[in-house]
CSV table of C-alpha atoms in Angstrom, one decimal:
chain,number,residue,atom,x,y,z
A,1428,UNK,CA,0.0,0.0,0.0
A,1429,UNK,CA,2.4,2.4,1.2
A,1430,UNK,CA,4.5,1.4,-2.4
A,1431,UNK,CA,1.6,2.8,-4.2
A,1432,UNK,CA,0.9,5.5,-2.7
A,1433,UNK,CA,4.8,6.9,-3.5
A,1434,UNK,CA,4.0,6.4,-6.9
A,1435,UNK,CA,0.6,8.5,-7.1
A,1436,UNK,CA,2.1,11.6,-5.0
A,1437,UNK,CA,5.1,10.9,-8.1
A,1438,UNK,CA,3.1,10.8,-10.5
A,1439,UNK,CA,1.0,14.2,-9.3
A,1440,UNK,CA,4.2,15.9,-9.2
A,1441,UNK,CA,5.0,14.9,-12.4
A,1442,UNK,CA,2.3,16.3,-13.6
A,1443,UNK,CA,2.5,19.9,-12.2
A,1444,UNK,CA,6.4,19.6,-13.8
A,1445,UNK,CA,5.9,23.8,-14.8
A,1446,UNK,CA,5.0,24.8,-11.0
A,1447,UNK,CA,6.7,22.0,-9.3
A,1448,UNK,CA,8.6,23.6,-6.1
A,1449,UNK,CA,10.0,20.2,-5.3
A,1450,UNK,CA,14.0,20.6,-5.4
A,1451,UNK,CA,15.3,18.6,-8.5
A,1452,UNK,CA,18.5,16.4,-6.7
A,1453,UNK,CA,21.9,17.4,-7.4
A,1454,UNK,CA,22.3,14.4,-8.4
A,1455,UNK,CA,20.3,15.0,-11.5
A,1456,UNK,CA,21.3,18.0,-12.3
A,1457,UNK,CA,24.4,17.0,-12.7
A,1458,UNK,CA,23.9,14.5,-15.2
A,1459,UNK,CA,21.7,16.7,-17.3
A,1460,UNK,CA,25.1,18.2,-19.2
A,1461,UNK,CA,25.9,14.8,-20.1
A,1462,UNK,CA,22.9,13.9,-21.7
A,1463,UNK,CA,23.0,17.1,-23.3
A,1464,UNK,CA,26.8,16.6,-24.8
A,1465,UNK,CA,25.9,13.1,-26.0
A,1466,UNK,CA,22.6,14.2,-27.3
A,1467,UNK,CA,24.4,17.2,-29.4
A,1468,UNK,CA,26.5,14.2,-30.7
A,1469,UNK,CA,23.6,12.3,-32.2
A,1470,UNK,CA,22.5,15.3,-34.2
A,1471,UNK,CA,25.6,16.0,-35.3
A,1472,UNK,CA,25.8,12.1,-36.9
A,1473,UNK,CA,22.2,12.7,-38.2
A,1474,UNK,CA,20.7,10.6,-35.5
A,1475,UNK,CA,16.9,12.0,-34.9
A,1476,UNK,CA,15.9,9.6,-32.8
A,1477,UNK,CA,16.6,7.3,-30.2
A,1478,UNK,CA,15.6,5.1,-27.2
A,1479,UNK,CA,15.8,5.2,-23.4
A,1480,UNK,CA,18.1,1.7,-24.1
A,1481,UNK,CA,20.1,3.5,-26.6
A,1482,UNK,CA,20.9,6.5,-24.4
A,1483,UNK,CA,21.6,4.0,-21.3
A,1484,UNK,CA,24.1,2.4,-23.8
A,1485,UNK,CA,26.2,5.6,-24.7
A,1486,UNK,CA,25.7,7.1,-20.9
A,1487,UNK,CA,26.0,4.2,-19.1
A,1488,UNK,CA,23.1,5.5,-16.8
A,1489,UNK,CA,20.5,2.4,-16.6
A,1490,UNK,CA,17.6,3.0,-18.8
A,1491,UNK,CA,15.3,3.5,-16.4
A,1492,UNK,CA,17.3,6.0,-14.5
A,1493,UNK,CA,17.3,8.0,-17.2
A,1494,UNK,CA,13.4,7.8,-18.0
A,1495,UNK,CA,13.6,8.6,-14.5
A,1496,UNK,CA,15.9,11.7,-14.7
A,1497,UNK,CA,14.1,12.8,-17.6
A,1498,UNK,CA,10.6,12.4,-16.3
A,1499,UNK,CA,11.4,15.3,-13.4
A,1500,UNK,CA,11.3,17.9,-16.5
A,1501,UNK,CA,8.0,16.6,-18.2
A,1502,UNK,CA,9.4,13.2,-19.5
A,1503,UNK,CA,9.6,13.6,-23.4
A,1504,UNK,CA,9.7,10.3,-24.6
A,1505,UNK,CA,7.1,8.0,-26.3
A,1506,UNK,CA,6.6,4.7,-25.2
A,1507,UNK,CA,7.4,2.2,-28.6
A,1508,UNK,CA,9.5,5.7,-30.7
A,1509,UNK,CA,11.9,6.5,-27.5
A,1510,UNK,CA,12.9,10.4,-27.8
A,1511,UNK,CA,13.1,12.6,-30.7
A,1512,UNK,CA,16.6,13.5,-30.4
A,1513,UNK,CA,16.5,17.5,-31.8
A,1514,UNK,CA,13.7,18.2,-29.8
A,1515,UNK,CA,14.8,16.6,-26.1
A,1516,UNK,CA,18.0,18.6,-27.2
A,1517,UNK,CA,16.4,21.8,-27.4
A,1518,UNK,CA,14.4,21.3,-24.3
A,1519,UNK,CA,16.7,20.4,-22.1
A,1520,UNK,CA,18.7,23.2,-23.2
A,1521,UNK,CA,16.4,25.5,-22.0
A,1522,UNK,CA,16.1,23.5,-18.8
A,1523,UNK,CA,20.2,24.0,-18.9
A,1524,UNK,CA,19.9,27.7,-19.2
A,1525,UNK,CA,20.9,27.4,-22.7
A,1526,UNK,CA,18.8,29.8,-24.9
A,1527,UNK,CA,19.7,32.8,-23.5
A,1528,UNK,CA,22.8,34.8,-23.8
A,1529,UNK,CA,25.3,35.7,-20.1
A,1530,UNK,CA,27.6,38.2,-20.4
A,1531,UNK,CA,31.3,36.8,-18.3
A,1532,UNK,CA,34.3,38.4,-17.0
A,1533,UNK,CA,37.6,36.3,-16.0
A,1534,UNK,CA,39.5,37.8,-13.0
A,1535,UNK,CA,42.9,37.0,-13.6
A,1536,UNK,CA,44.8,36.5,-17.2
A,1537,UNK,CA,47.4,33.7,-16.3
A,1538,UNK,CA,47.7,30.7,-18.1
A,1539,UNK,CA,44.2,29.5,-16.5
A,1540,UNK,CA,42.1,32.5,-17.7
A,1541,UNK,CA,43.6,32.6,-20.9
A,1542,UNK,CA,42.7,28.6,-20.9
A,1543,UNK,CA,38.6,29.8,-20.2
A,1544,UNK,CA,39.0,32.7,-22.6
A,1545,UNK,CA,39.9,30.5,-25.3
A,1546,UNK,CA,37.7,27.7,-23.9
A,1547,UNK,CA,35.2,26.5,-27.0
A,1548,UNK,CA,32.5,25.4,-24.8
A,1549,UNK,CA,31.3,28.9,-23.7
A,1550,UNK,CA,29.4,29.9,-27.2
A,1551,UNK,CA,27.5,26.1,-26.6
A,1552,UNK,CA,27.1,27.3,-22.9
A,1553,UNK,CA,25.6,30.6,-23.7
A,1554,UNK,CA,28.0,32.3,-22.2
A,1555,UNK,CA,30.1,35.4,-23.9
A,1556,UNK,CA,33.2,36.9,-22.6
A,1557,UNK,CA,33.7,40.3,-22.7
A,1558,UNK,CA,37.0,40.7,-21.0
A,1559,UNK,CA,39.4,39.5,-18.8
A,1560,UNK,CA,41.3,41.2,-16.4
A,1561,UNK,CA,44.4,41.2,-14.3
A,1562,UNK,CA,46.9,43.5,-12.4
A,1563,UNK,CA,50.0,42.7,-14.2
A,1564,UNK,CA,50.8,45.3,-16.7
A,1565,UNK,CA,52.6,43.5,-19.1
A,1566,UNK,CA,49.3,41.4,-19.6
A,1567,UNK,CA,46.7,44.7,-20.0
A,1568,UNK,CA,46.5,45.6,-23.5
A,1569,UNK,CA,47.2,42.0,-24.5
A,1570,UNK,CA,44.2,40.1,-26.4
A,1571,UNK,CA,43.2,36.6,-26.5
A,1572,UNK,CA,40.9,35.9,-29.7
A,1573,UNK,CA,39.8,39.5,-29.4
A,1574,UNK,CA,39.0,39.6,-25.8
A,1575,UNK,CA,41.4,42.6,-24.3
A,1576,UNK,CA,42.9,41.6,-20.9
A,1577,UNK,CA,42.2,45.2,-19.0
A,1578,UNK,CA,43.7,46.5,-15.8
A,1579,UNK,CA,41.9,45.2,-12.5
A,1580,UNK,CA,40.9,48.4,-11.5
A,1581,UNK,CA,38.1,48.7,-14.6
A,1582,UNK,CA,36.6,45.2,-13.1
A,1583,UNK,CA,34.1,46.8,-11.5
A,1584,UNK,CA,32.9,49.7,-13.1
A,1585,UNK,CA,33.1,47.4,-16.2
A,1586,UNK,CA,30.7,45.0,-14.8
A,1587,UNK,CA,28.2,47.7,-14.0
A,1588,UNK,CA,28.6,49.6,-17.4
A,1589,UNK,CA,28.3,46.6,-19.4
A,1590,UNK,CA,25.6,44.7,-17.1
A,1591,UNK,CA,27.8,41.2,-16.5
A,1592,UNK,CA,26.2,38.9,-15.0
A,1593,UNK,CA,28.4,36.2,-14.7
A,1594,UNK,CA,32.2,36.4,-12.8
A,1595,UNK,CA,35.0,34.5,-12.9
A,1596,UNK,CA,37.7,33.6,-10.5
A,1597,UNK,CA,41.0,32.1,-12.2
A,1598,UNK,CA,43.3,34.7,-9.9
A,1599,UNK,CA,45.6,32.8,-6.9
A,1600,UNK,CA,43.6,31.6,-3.3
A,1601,UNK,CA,44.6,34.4,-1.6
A,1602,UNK,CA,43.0,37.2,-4.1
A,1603,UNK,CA,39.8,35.1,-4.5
A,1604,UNK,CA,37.6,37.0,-2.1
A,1605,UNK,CA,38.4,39.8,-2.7
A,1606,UNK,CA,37.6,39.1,-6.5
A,1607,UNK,CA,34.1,37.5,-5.1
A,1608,UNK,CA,33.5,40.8,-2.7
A,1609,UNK,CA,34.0,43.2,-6.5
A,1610,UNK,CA,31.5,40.6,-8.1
A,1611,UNK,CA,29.1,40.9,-5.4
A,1612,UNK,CA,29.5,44.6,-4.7
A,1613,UNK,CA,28.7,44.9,-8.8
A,1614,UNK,CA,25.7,43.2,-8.8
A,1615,UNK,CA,27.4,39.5,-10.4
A,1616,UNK,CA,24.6,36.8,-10.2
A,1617,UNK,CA,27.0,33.8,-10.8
A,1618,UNK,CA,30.4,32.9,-10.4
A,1619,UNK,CA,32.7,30.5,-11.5
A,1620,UNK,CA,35.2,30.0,-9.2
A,1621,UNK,CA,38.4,28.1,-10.0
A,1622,UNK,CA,40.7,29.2,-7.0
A,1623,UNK,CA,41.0,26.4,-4.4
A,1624,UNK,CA,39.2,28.5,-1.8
A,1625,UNK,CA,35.8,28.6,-0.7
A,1626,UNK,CA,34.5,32.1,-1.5
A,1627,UNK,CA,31.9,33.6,0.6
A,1628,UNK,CA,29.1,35.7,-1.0
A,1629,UNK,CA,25.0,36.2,-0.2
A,1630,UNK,CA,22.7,33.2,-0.7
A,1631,UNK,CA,21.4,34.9,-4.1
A,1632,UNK,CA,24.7,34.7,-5.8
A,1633,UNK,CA,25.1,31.3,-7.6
A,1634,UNK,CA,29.0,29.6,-6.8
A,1635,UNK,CA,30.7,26.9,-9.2
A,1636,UNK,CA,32.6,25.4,-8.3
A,1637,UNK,CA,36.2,23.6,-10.4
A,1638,UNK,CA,38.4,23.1,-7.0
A,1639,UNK,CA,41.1,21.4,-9.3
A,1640,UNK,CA,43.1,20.2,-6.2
A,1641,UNK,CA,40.4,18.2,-5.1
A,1642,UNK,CA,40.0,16.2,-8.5
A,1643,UNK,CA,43.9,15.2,-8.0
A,1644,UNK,CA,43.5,14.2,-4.9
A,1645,UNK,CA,40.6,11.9,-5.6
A,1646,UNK,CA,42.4,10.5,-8.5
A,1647,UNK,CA,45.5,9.7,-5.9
A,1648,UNK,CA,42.6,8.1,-3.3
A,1649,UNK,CA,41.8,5.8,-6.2
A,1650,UNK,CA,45.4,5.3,-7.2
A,1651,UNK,CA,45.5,4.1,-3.7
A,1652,UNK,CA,42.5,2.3,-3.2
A,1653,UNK,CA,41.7,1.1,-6.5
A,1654,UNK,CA,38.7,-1.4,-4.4
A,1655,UNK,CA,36.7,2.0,-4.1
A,1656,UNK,CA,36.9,2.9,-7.5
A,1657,UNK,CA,33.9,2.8,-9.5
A,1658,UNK,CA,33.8,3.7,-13.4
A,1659,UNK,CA,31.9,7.4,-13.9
A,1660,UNK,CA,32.2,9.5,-16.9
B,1303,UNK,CA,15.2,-4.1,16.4
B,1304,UNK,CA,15.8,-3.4,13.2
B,1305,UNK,CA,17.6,0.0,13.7
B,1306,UNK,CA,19.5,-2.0,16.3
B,1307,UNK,CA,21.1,-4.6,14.3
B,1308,UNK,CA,22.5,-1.7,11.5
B,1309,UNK,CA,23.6,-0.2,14.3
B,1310,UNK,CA,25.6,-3.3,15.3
B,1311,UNK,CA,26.8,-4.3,11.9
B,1312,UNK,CA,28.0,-0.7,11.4
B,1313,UNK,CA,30.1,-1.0,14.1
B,1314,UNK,CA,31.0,-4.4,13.5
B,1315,UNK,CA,32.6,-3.1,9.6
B,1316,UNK,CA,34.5,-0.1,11.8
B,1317,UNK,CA,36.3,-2.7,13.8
B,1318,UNK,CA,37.8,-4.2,10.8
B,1319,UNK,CA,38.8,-1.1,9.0
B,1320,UNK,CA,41.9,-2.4,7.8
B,1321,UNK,CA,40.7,-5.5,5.7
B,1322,UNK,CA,37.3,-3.2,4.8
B,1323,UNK,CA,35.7,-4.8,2.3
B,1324,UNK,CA,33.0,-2.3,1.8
B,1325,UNK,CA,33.4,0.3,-0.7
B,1326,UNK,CA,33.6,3.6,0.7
B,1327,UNK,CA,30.8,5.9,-0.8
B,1328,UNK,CA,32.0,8.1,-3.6
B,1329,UNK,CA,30.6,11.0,-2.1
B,1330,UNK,CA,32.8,10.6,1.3
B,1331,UNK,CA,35.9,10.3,-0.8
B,1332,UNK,CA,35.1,13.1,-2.5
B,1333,UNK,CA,34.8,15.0,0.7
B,1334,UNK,CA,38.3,13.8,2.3
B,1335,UNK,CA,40.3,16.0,-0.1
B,1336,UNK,CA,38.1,19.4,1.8
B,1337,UNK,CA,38.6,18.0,5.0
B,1338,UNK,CA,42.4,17.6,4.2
B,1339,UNK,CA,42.4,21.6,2.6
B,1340,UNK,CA,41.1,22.8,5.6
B,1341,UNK,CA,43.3,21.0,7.8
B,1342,UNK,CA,46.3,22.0,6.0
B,1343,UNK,CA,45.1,25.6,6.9
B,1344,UNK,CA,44.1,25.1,10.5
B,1345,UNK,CA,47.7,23.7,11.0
B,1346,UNK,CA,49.2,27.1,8.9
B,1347,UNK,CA,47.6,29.1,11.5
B,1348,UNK,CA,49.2,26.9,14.2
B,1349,UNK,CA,45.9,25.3,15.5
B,1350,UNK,CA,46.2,21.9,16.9
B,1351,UNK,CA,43.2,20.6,17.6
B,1352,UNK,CA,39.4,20.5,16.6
B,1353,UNK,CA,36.3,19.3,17.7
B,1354,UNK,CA,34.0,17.9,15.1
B,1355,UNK,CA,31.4,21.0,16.0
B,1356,UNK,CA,34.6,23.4,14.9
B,1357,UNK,CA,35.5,21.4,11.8
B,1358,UNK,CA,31.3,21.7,10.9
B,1359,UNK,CA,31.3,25.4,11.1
B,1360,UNK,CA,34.7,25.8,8.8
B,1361,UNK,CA,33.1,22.9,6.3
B,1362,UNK,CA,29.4,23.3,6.1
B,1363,UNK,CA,29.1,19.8,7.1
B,1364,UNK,CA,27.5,18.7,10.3
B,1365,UNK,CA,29.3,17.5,13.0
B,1366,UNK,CA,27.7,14.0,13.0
B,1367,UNK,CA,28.2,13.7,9.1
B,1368,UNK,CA,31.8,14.4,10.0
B,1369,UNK,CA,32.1,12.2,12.7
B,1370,UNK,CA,30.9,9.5,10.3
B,1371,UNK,CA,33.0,10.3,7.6
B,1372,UNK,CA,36.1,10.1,9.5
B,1373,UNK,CA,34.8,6.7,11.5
B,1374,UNK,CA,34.8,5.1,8.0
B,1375,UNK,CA,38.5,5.4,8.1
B,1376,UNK,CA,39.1,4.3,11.3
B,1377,UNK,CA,37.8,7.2,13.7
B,1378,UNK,CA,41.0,9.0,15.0
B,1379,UNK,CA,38.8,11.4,17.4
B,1380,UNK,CA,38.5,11.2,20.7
B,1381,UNK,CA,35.6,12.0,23.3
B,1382,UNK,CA,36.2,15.1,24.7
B,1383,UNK,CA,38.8,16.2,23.1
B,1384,UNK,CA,38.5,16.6,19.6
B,1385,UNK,CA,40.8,16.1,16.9
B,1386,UNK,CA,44.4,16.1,16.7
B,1387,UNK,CA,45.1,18.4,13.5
B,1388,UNK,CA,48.4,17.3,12.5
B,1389,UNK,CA,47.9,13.5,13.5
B,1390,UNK,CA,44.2,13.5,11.3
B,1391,UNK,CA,46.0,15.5,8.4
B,1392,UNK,CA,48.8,12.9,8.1
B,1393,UNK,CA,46.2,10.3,8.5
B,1394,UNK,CA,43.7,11.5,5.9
B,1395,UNK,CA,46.8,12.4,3.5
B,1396,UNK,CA,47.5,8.4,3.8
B,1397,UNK,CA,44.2,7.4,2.8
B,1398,UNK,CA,44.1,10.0,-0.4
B,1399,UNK,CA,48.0,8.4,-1.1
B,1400,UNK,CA,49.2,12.2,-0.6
B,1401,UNK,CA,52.3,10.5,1.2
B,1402,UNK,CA,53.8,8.5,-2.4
B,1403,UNK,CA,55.1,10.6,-5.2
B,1404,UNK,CA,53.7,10.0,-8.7
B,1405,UNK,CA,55.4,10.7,-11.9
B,1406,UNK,CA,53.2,12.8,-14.7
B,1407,UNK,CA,53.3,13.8,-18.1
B,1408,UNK,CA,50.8,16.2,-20.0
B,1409,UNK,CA,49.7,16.0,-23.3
B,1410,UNK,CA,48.8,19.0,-25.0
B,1411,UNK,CA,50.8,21.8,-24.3
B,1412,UNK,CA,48.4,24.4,-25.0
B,1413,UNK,CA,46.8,27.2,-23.0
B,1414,UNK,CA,45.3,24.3,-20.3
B,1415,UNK,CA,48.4,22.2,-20.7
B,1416,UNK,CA,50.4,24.6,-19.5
B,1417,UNK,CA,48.4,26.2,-16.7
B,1418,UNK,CA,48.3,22.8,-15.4
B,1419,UNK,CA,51.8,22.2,-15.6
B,1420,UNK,CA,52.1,26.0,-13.6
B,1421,UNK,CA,49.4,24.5,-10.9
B,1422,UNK,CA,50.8,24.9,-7.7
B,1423,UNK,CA,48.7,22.0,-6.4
B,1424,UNK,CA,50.7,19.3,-7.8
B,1425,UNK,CA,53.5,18.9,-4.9
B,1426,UNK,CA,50.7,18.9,-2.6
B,1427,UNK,CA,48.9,15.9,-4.0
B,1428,UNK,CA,52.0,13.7,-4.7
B,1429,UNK,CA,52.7,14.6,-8.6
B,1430,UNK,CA,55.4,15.5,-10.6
B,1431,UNK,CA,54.9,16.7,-13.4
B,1432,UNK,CA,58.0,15.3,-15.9
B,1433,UNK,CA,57.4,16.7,-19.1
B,1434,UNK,CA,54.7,18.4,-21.0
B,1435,UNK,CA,53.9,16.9,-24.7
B,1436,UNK,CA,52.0,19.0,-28.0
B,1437,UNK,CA,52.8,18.3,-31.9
B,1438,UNK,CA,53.0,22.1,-32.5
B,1439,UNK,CA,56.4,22.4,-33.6
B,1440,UNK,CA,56.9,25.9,-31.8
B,1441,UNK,CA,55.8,24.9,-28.6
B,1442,UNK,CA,58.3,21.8,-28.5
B,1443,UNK,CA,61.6,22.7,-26.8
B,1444,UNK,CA,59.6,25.7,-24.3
B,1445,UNK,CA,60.1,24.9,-21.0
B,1446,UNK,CA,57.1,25.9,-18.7
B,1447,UNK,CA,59.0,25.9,-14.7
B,1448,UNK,CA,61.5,23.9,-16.0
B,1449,UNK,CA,59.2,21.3,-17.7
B,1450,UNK,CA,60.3,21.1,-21.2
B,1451,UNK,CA,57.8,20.9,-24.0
B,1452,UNK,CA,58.7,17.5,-26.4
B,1453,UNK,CA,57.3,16.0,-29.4
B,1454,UNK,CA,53.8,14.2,-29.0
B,1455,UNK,CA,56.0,11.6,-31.1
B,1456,UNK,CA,57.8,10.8,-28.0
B,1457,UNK,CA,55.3,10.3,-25.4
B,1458,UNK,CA,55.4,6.4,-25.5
B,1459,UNK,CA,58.8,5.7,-25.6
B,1460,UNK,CA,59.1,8.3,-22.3
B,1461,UNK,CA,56.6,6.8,-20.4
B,1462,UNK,CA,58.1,3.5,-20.2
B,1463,UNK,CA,61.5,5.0,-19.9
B,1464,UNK,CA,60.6,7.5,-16.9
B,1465,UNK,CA,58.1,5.1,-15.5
B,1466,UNK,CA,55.7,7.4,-15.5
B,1467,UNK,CA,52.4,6.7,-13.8
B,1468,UNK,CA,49.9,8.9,-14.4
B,1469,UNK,CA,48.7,11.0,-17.6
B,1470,UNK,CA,47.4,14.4,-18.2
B,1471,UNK,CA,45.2,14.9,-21.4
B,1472,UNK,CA,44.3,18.8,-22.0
B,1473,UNK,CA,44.3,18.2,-26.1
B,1474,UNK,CA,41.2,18.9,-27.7
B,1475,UNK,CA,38.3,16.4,-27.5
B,1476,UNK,CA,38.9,15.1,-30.8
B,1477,UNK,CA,42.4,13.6,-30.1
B,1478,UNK,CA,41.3,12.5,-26.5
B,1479,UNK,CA,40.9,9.0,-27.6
B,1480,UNK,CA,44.5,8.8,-29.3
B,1481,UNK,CA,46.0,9.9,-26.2
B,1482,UNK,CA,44.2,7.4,-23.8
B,1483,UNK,CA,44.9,4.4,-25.7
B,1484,UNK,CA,48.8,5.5,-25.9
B,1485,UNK,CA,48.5,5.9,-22.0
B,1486,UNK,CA,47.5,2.8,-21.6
B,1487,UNK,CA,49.7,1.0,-24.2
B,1488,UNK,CA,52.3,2.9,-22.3
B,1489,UNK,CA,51.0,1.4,-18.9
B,1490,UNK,CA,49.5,4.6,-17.5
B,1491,UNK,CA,47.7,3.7,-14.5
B,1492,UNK,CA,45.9,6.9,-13.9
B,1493,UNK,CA,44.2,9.4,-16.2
B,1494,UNK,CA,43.3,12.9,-15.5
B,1495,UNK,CA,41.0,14.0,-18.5
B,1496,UNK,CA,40.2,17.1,-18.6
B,1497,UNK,CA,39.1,16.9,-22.4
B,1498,UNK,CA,34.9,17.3,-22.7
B,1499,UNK,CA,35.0,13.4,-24.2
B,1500,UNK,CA,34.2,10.1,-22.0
B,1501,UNK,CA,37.7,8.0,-22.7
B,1502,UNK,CA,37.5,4.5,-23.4
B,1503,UNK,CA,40.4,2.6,-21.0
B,1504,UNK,CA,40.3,-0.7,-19.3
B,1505,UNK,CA,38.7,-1.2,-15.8
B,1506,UNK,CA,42.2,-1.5,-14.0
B,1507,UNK,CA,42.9,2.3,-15.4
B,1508,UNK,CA,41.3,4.7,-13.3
B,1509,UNK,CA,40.2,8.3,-14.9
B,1510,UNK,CA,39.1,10.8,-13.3
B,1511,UNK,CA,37.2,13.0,-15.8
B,1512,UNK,CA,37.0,17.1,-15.2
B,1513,UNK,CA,34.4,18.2,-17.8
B,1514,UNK,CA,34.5,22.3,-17.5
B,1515,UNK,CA,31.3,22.3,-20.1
B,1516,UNK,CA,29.4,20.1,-17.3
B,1517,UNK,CA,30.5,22.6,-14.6
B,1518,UNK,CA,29.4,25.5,-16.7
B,1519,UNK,CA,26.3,24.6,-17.7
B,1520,UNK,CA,25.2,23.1,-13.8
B,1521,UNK,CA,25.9,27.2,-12.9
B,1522,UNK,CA,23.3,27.8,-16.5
B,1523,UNK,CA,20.7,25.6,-15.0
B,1524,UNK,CA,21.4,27.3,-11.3
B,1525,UNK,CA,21.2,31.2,-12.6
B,1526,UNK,CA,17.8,30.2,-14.8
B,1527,UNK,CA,16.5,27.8,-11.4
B,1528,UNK,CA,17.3,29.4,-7.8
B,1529,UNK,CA,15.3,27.4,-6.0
B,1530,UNK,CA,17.0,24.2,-6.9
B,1531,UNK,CA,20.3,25.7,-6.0
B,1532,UNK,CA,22.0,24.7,-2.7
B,1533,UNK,CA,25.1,26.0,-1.8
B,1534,UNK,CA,27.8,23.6,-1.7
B,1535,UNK,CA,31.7,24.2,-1.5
């Protein structure tokens, strides 16, 4: 009894998928991208269509986790045709944010925010950078695929002229918050924050974040305990 | 009586900690690394020992979340008093391997490759980083910090001279493949991808993925859905 009745209060929310105010796991979310990467893929090889079993065998997610997963955003498929590929593409990119255009700024131009300013997968992520920026002052003036690296001191009236809404941190640890405190002081909604520190900012500012030294260290734990290690892409 | 006989098994697995059988969740590895980072800062500032209540308040986690954390590796607390810093540091940098050196080699010496080979992280973790690897004929022979740029031509033959353990791909996602299966040819036993492409290696090779697009569009899907947003470190 109790079985079914977990699977009518799903199935309600389900239903309500546009006003749902149940959280969506982490869990999910993060797999979203993925399904979105292998998705774009498909199209690109002409494939219009495809099957929960087909997806499960690219992703390696079960197929009915990834009904599952897909099911908490409306649950596109048809039972017998499986998914049309171009459009559970399109709608999961706007679930992902994907349709609309965020202006970014990089703090710091070393080798790192040179990296992200020439990093391919910003047009895909709707994301456009309109500078970086940097206190060295053999690197202001400089530009990397047209994007001038400017002095520091323009980052935040910058921000505010141009209306950026997205920041990001590529400058050492120890200048990170103070980076974060410019971003939020400028009205920055989201930040990306690649400097192994955990940056402090008010609940309504969105953090990312690519702690590098943490990746390393779990790929040493497995090194080390190669029991514990279980195959994720 | 049911609660009581998890609680007994639990306990029963902690006493044999050193033949543990059971996997370790992913998602308590993945937290040692923090726990490790903010150790390593407590002990910079000369602070010696922590309770778990102190440890929750620098973390975000909660004090019983940490206790069990650190209880799946044996439990070094003790009643009363708290942690010792130094002693759970050097502890916790045993389980993540953080006390072996590794030898690495990157391939792709581009923007990435090279801010990798810069990152400061690498002594922490265990890795040194022998030689950085591109086929652009006027990168070869740069050194980046003493790490000379060679020919991608000699990647294989260096490996197995050098003994090298673990391989660094930052080439683009269409050559990921290429590299992986040389890594492995090569007897790489760990892989750190940071190429947007799911690498095909054999289960005794362990990879551990960083996919920036993912990471990018997870902060997408945050900015366009607050309310699923939690803030994590």
């Amino acid at each position: 009894m109790l079985s079914f009745r977990i699977i009518f209060l799903r199935k309600k929310v389900r239903g309500v998928k546009m006003e749902r105010d149940n959280k969506v796991s982490i869990t999910v979310i993060r797999r979203l991208p993925k399904y979105y990467r292998y998705l774009s893929d498909l199209l690109n090889k002409g494939i219009t269509r495809i099957s929960s079993q087909e997806l499960s065998n690219m992703t390696g997610f079960t197929a009915s986790q990834i009904r599952q997963d897909l099911n908490n955003f409306g649950g596109f498929g048809q039972q017998g045709y499986g998914y049309n590929v171009e459009e559970l593409k399109s709608q999961l990119g706007k679930i992902l944010g994907l349709d609309k255009i965020y202006k970014a700024v990089i703090a710091g131009a070393g080798n790192l925010g040179q990296a992200i300013a020439n990093y391919r997968g910003f047009q895909d992520a709707g994301f456009e950078v309109l500078s970086l920026f940097d206190r060295n002052p053999r690197l202001i003036g400089i530009k990397i695929r047209d994007i001038e690296i400017r002095d520091i001191e323009e980052l935040e009236p910058f921000i505010k002229e141009n209306g950026v809404e997205i920041g990001i941190i590529t400058v050492p640890k120890s200048s990170a918050q103070e980076i974060a405190d410019i971003y939020v002081r400028s009205g920055i909604k989201g930040i990306w924050n690649f400097a192994p520190a955990d940056i402090k900012v008010p609940d309504d500012v969105i953090v990312e974040n690519v702690h590098l030294n943490e990746s390393l260290f779990a790929l040493s734990y497995f090194m080390n305990n190669k029991n514990d290690y279980i195959r994720r892409d």
